[in-house]
Short mmCIF file of C-alpha atoms and ligand atoms in Angstrom, two decimals:
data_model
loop_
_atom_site.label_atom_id
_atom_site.label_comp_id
_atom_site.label_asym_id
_atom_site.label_seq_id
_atom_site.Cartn_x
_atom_site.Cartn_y
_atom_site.Cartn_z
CA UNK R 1 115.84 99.14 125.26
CA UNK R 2 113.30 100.98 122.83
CA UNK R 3 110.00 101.58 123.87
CA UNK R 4 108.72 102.98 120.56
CA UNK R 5 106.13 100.76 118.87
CA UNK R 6 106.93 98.66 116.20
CA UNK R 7 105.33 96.73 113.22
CA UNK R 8 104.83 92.88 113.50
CA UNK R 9 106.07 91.01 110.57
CA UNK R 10 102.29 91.16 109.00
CA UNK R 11 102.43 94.50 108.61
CA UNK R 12 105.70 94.85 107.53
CA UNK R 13 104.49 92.45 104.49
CA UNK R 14 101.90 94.13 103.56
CA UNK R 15 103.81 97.50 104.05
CA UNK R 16 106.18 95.38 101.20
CA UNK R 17 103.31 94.36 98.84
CA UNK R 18 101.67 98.21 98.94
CA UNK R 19 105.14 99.70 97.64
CA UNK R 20 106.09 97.05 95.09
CA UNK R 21 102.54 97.38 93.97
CA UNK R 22 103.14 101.10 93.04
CA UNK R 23 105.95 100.44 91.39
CA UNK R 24 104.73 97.95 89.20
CA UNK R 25 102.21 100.55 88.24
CA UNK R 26 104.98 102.95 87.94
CA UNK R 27 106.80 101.22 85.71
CA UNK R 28 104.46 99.77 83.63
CA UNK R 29 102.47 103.00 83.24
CA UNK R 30 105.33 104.79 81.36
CA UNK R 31 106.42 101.63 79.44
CA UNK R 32 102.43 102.26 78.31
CA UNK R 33 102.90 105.87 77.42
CA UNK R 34 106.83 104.94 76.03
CA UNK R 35 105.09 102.70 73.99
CA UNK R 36 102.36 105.00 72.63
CA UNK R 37 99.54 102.53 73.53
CA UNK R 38 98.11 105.29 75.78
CA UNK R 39 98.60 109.20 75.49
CA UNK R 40 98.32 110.90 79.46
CA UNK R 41 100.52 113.28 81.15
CA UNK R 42 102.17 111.66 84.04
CA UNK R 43 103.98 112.85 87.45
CA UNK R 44 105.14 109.37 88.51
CA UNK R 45 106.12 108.80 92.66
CA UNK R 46 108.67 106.45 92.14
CA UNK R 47 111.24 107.06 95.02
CA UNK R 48 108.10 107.72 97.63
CA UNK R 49 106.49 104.93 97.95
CA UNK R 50 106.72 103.69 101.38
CA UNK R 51 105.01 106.81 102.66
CA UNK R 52 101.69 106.45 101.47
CA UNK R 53 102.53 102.26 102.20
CA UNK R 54 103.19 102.78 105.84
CA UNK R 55 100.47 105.15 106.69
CA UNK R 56 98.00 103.02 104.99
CA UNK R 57 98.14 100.21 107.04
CA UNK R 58 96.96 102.08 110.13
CA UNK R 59 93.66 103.50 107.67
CA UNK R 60 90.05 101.93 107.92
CA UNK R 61 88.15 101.99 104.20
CA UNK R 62 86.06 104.31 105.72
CA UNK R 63 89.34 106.45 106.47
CA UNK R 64 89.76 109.45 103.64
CA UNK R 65 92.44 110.48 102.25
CA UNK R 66 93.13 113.72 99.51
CA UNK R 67 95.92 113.62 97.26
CA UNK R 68 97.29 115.13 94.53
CA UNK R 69 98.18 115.15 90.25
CA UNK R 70 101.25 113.33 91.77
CA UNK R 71 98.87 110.18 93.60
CA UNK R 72 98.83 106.80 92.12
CA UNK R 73 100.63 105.83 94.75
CA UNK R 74 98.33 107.13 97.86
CA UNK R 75 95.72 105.97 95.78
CA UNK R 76 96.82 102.38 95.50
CA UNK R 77 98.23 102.53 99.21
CA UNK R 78 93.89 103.27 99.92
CA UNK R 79 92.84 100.00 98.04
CA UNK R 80 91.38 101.49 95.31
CA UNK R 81 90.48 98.49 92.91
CA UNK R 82 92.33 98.24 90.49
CA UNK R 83 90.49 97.59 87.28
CA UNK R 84 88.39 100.61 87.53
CA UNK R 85 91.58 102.27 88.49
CA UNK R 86 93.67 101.55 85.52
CA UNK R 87 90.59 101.99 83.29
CA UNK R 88 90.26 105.89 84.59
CA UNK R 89 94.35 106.76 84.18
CA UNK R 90 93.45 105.49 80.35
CA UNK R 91 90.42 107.98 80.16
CA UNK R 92 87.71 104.51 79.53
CA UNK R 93 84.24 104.33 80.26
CA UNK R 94 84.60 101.98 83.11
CA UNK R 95 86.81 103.68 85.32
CA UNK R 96 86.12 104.86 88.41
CA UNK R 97 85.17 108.10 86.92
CA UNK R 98 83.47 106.94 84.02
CA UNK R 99 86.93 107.81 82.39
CA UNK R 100 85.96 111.71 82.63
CA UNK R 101 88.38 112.20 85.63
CA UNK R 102 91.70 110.76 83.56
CA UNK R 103 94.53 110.40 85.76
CA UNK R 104 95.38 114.17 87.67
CA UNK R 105 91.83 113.59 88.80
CA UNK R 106 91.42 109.85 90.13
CA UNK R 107 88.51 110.00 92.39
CA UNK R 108 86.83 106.64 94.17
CA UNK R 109 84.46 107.64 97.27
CA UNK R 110 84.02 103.33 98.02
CA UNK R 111 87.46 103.73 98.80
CA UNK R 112 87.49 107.05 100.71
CA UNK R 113 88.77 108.64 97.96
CA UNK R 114 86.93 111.58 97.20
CA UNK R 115 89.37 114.38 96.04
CA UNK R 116 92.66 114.33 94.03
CA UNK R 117 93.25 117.49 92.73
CA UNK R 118 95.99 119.59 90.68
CA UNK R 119 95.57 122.54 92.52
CA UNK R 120 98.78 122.89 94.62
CA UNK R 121 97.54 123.54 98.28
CA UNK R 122 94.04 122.95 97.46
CA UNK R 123 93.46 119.52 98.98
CA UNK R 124 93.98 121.00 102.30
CA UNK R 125 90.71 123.02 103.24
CA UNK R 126 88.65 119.93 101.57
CA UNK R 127 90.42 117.57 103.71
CA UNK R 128 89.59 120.06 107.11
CA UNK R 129 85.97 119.88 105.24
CA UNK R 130 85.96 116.11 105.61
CA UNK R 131 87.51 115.30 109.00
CA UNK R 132 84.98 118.49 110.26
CA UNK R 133 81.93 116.70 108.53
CA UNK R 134 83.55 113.30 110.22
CA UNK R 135 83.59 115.63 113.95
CA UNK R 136 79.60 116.35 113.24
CA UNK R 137 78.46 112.83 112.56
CA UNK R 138 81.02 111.75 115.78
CA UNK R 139 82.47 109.17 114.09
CA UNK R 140 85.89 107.59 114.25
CA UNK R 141 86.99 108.33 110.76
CA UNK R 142 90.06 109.96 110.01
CA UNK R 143 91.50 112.00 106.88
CA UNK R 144 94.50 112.29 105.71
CA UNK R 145 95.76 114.23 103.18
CA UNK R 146 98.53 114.45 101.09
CA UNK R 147 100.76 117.46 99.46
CA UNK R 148 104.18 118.47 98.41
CA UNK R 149 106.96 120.91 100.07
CA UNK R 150 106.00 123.23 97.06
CA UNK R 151 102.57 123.34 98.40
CA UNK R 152 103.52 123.94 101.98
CA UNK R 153 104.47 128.06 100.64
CA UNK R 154 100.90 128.19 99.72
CA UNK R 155 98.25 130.36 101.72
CA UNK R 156 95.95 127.54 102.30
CA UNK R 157 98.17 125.25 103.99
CA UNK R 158 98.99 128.51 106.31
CA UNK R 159 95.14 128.59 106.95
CA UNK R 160 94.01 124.76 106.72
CA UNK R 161 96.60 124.39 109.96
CA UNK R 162 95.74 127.13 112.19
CA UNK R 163 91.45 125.99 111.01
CA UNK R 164 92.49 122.11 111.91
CA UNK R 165 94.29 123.14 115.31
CA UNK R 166 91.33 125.23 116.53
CA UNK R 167 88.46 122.66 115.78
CA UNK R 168 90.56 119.83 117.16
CA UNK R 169 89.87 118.03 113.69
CA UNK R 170 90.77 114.36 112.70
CA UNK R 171 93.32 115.22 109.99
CA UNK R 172 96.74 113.98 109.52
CA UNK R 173 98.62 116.64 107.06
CA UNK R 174 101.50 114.28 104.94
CA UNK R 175 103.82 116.95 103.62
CA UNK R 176 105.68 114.29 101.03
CA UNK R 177 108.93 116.77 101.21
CA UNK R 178 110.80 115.13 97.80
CA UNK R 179 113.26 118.07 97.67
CA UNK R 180 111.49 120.11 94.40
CA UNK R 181 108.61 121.58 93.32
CA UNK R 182 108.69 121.58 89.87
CA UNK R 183 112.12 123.01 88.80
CA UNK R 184 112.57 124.90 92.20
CA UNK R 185 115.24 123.28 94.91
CA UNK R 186 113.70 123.43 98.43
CA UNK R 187 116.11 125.73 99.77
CA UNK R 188 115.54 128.10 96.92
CA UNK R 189 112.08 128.29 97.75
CA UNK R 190 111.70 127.88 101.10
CA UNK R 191 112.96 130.17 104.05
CA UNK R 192 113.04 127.21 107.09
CA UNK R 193 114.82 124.97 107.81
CA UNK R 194 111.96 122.34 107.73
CA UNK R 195 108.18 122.13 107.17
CA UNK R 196 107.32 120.12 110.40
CA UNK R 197 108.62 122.99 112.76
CA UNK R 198 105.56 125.52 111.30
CA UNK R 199 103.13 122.95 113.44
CA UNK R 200 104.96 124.69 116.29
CA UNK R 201 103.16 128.65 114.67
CA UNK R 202 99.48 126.34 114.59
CA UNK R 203 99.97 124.57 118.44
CA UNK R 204 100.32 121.31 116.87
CA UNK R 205 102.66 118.56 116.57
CA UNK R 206 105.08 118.83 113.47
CA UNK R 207 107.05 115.58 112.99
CA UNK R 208 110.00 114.95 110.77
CA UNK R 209 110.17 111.96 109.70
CA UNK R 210 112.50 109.56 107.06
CA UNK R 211 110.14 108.70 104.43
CA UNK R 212 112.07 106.11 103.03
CA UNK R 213 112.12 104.47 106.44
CA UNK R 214 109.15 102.23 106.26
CA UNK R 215 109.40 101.56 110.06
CA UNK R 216 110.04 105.10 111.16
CA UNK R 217 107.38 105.97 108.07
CA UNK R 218 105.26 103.54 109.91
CA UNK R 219 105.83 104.84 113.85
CA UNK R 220 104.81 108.58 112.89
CA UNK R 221 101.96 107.80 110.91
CA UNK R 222 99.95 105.17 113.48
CA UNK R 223 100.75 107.61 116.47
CA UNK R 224 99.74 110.46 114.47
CA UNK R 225 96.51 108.79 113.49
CA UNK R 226 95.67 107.20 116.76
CA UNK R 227 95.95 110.84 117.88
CA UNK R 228 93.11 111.94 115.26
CA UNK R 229 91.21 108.69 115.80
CA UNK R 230 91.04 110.33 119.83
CA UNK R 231 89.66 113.32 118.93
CA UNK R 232 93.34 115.05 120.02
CA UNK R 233 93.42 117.20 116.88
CA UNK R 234 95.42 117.35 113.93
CA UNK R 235 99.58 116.38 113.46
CA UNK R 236 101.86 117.67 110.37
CA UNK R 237 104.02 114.98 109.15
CA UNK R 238 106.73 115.59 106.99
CA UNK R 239 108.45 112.65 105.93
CA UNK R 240 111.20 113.60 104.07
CA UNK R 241 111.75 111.29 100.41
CA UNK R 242 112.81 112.04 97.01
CA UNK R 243 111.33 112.28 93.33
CA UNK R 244 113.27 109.62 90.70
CA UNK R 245 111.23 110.47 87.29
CA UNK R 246 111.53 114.29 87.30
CA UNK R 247 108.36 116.40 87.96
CA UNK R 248 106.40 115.22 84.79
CA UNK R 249 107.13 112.46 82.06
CA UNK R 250 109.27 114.21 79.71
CA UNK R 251 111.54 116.29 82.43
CA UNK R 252 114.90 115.02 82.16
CA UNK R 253 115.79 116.32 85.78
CA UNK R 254 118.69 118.32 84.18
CA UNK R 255 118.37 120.75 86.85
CA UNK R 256 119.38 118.34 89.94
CA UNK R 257 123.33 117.93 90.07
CA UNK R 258 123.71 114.51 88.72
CA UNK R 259 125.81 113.45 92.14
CA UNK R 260 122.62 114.40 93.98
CA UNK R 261 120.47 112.21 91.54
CA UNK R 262 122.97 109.19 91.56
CA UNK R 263 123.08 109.47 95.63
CA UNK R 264 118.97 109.18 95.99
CA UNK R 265 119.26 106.68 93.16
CA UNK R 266 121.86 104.40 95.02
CA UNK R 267 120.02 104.78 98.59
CA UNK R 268 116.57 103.13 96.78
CA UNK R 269 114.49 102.47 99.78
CA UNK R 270 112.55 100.08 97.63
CA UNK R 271 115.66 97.38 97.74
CA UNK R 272 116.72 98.21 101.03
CA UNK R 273 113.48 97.51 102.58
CA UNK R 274 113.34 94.05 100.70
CA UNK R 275 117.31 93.54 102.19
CA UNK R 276 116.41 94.51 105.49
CA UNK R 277 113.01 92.23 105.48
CA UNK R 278 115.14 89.22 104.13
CA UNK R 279 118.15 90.39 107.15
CA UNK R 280 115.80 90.71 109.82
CA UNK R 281 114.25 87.55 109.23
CA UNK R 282 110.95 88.47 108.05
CA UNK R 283 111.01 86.78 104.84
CA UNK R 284 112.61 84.84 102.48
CA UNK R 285 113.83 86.09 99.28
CA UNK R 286 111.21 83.86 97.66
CA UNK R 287 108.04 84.67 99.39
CA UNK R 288 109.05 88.49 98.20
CA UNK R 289 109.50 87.23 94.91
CA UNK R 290 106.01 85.87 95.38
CA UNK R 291 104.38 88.82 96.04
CA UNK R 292 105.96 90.82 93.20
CA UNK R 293 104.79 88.76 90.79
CA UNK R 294 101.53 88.52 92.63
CA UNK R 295 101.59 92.38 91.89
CA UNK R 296 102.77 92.01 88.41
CA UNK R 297 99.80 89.68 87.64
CA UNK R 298 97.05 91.36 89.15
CA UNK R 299 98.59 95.09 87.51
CA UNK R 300 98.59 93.09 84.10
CA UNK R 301 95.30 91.93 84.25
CA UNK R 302 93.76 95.45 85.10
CA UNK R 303 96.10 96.97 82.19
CA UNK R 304 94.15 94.52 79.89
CA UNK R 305 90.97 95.16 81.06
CA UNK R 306 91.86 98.93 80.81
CA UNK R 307 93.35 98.92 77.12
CA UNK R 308 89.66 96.46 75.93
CA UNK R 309 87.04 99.13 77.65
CA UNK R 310 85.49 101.39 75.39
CA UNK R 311 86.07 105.66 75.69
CA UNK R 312 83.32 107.60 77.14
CA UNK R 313 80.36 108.23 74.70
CA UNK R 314 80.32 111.40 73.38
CA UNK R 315 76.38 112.13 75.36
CA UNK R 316 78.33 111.55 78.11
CA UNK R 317 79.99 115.13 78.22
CA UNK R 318 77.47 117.19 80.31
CA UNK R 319 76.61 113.93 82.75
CA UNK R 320 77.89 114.42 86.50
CA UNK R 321 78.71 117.73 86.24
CA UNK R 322 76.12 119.34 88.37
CA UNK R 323 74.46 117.30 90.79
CA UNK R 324 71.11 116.10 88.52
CA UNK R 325 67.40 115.70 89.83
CA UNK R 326 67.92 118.12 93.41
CA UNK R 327 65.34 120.40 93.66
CA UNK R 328 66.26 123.98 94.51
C1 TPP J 401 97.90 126.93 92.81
C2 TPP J 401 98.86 126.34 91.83
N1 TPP J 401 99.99 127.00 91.53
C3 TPP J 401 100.87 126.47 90.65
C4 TPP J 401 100.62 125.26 90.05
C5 TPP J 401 101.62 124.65 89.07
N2 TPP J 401 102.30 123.54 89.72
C6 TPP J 401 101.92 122.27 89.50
S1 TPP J 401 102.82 121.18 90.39
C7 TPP J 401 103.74 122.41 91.08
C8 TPP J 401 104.85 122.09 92.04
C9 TPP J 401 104.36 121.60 93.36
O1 TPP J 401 105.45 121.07 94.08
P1 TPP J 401 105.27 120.27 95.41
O2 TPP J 401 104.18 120.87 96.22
O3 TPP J 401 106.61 120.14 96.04
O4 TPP J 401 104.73 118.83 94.93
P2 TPP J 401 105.46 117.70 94.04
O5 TPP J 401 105.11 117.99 92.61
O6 TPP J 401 106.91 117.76 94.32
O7 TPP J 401 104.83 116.41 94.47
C10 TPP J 401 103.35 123.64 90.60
C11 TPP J 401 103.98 124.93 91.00
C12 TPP J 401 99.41 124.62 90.37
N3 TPP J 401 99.08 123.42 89.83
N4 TPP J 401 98.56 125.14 91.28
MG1 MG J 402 107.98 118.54 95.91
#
């Protein structure tokens, strides 16, 4: 028999309720921007939404965790409330950044959210800033951040790794490997094999995992941040998914074969985590109807709230951009 851990049925429900949530603000997001009620350039994460569901459920609020232009989903997966939420992806005064962050930049420090950025590679040095600043205080917090397979070419990752190894720091590094960056096919851009074996060059575990597993999703991420929680050091996850909605709203995906599209398509882990819930006897078919339409309703009500809040005033433009009232 097994010894690896694994989720009680609570868990696995609210694992469930984390990834339907992001898809109903998936979908409804670009049936928004379809619809021309709201103009916003959008890098939906439809297809990778149990990572960021199954790593949540092992994070504190006072956890962090750094994401990405691509990060509704890790953002939702945090708790980040969602009327301010939906209010700062439609650019309105009461979002969580006063609508002056718009959605590549979705910040909410309540909910140890403090960075998103769309700098590829960039979150990675912050988050080493964070878990260090965490080490100093001696608390038990943890950061995680979050980046593509794109961003796992770029310098900083290189040096974020070998920085996070040496200081021991609380960081868990979530390399969401969806098979492109942009336009570019992994294996025309990158020369190994995988991205967990370079924790191997750093002295650190690198663990491959199925993304679109939500138990196996689930397994790597709680031992990875019990390990951080210890003050063992860092771990490099890469959990292995794939991107549904093309880079940006508005690619077509022409440039994945269409067998390769219809395969990720057909393999859904959305539905077959519901199937295997229902299978395995840890729900019915209608308490997981309940909570998607819990989801639904709560999504709709912060979509209304978004689309009645006013836009920033225009004397708001040179507000919170350098820190006011701190003496030199
Ligand atoms: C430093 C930097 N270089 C290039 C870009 C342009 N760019 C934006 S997203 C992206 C692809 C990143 O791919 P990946 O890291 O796999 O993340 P994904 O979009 O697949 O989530 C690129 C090259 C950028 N934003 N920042
Ligand atoms: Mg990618």
């Amino acid at each position: 028999m097994s010894e690896t851990k694994q989720p009680g049925k609570a868990t696995l429900l609210e694992i469930y309720r984390i990834a339907t949530l992001i898809k109903t603000a998936d979908d409804r997001f670009i049936a928004l921007i379809k619809a021309g009620q709201i103009a916003s350039p959008y890098y939906s994460p439809r297809g990778q939404e149990l990572i960021p569901a199954a790593i949540s459920v092992s994070l504190t609020p006072a956890d962090y965790v750094v994401t990405t232009y691509r990060g509704i989903h890790d953002q939702l997966a945090k708790g980040i409330p969602l009327k301010p939420f939906v209010a700062e992806l439609f650019g309105r005064a009461t979002g969580t950044c006063k609508g002056k962050g718009g959605p590549m930049h979705v910040t909410h420090v309540a909910s140890g959210l403090p960075v998103t950025t769309g700098i590829v590679g960039a979150g990675l040095p912050i988050a080493n800033g964070l878990a260090w600043a965490s080490q100093l205080k001696g608390t038990d917090q943890v950061t995680v951040v979050n980046f593509g397979d794109g961003a796992s070419n770029i310098g900083a990752f290189h040096e974020a790794l070998n920085l996070a190894a040496v200081w021991k720091l609380p960081v868990i590094f979530v390399c969401q490997n969806n098979g492109y960056a942009e336009h570019t096919k992994y294996e025309y851009g990158t020369g190994a094999a995988t991205i967990a074996d370079r924790g191997l060059a750093y002295g650190i575990p690198g663990v491959e995992v199925d993304g679109n597993d939500a138990v196996a999703m689930w397994q790597a991420a709680s031992t990875a941040i019990a390990r951080a929680r210890a003050g063992e050091g860092p771990t490099l996850l890469e959990a292995n998914t794939f991107r549904f909605r093309g880079h940006l709203m508005g690619d077509d995906s022409h440039y994945i074969a269409k067998e390769e599209m219809a395969a990720a398509i057909a393999a859904d882990p959305l539905p077959r985590f519901r199937a295997w819930l229902i299978e395995q006897g840890h729900a019915t078919d209608g308490q997981l109807a309940d909570i998607e339409a819990t989801n639904v309703a709560a999504f709709e009500e912060a979509v209304e709230f978004g689309l009645a809040s006013p836009y920033p005033d225009v004397s708001e433009l040179d507000k919170d951009v350098v820190a006011e009232g701190v003496q030199a």
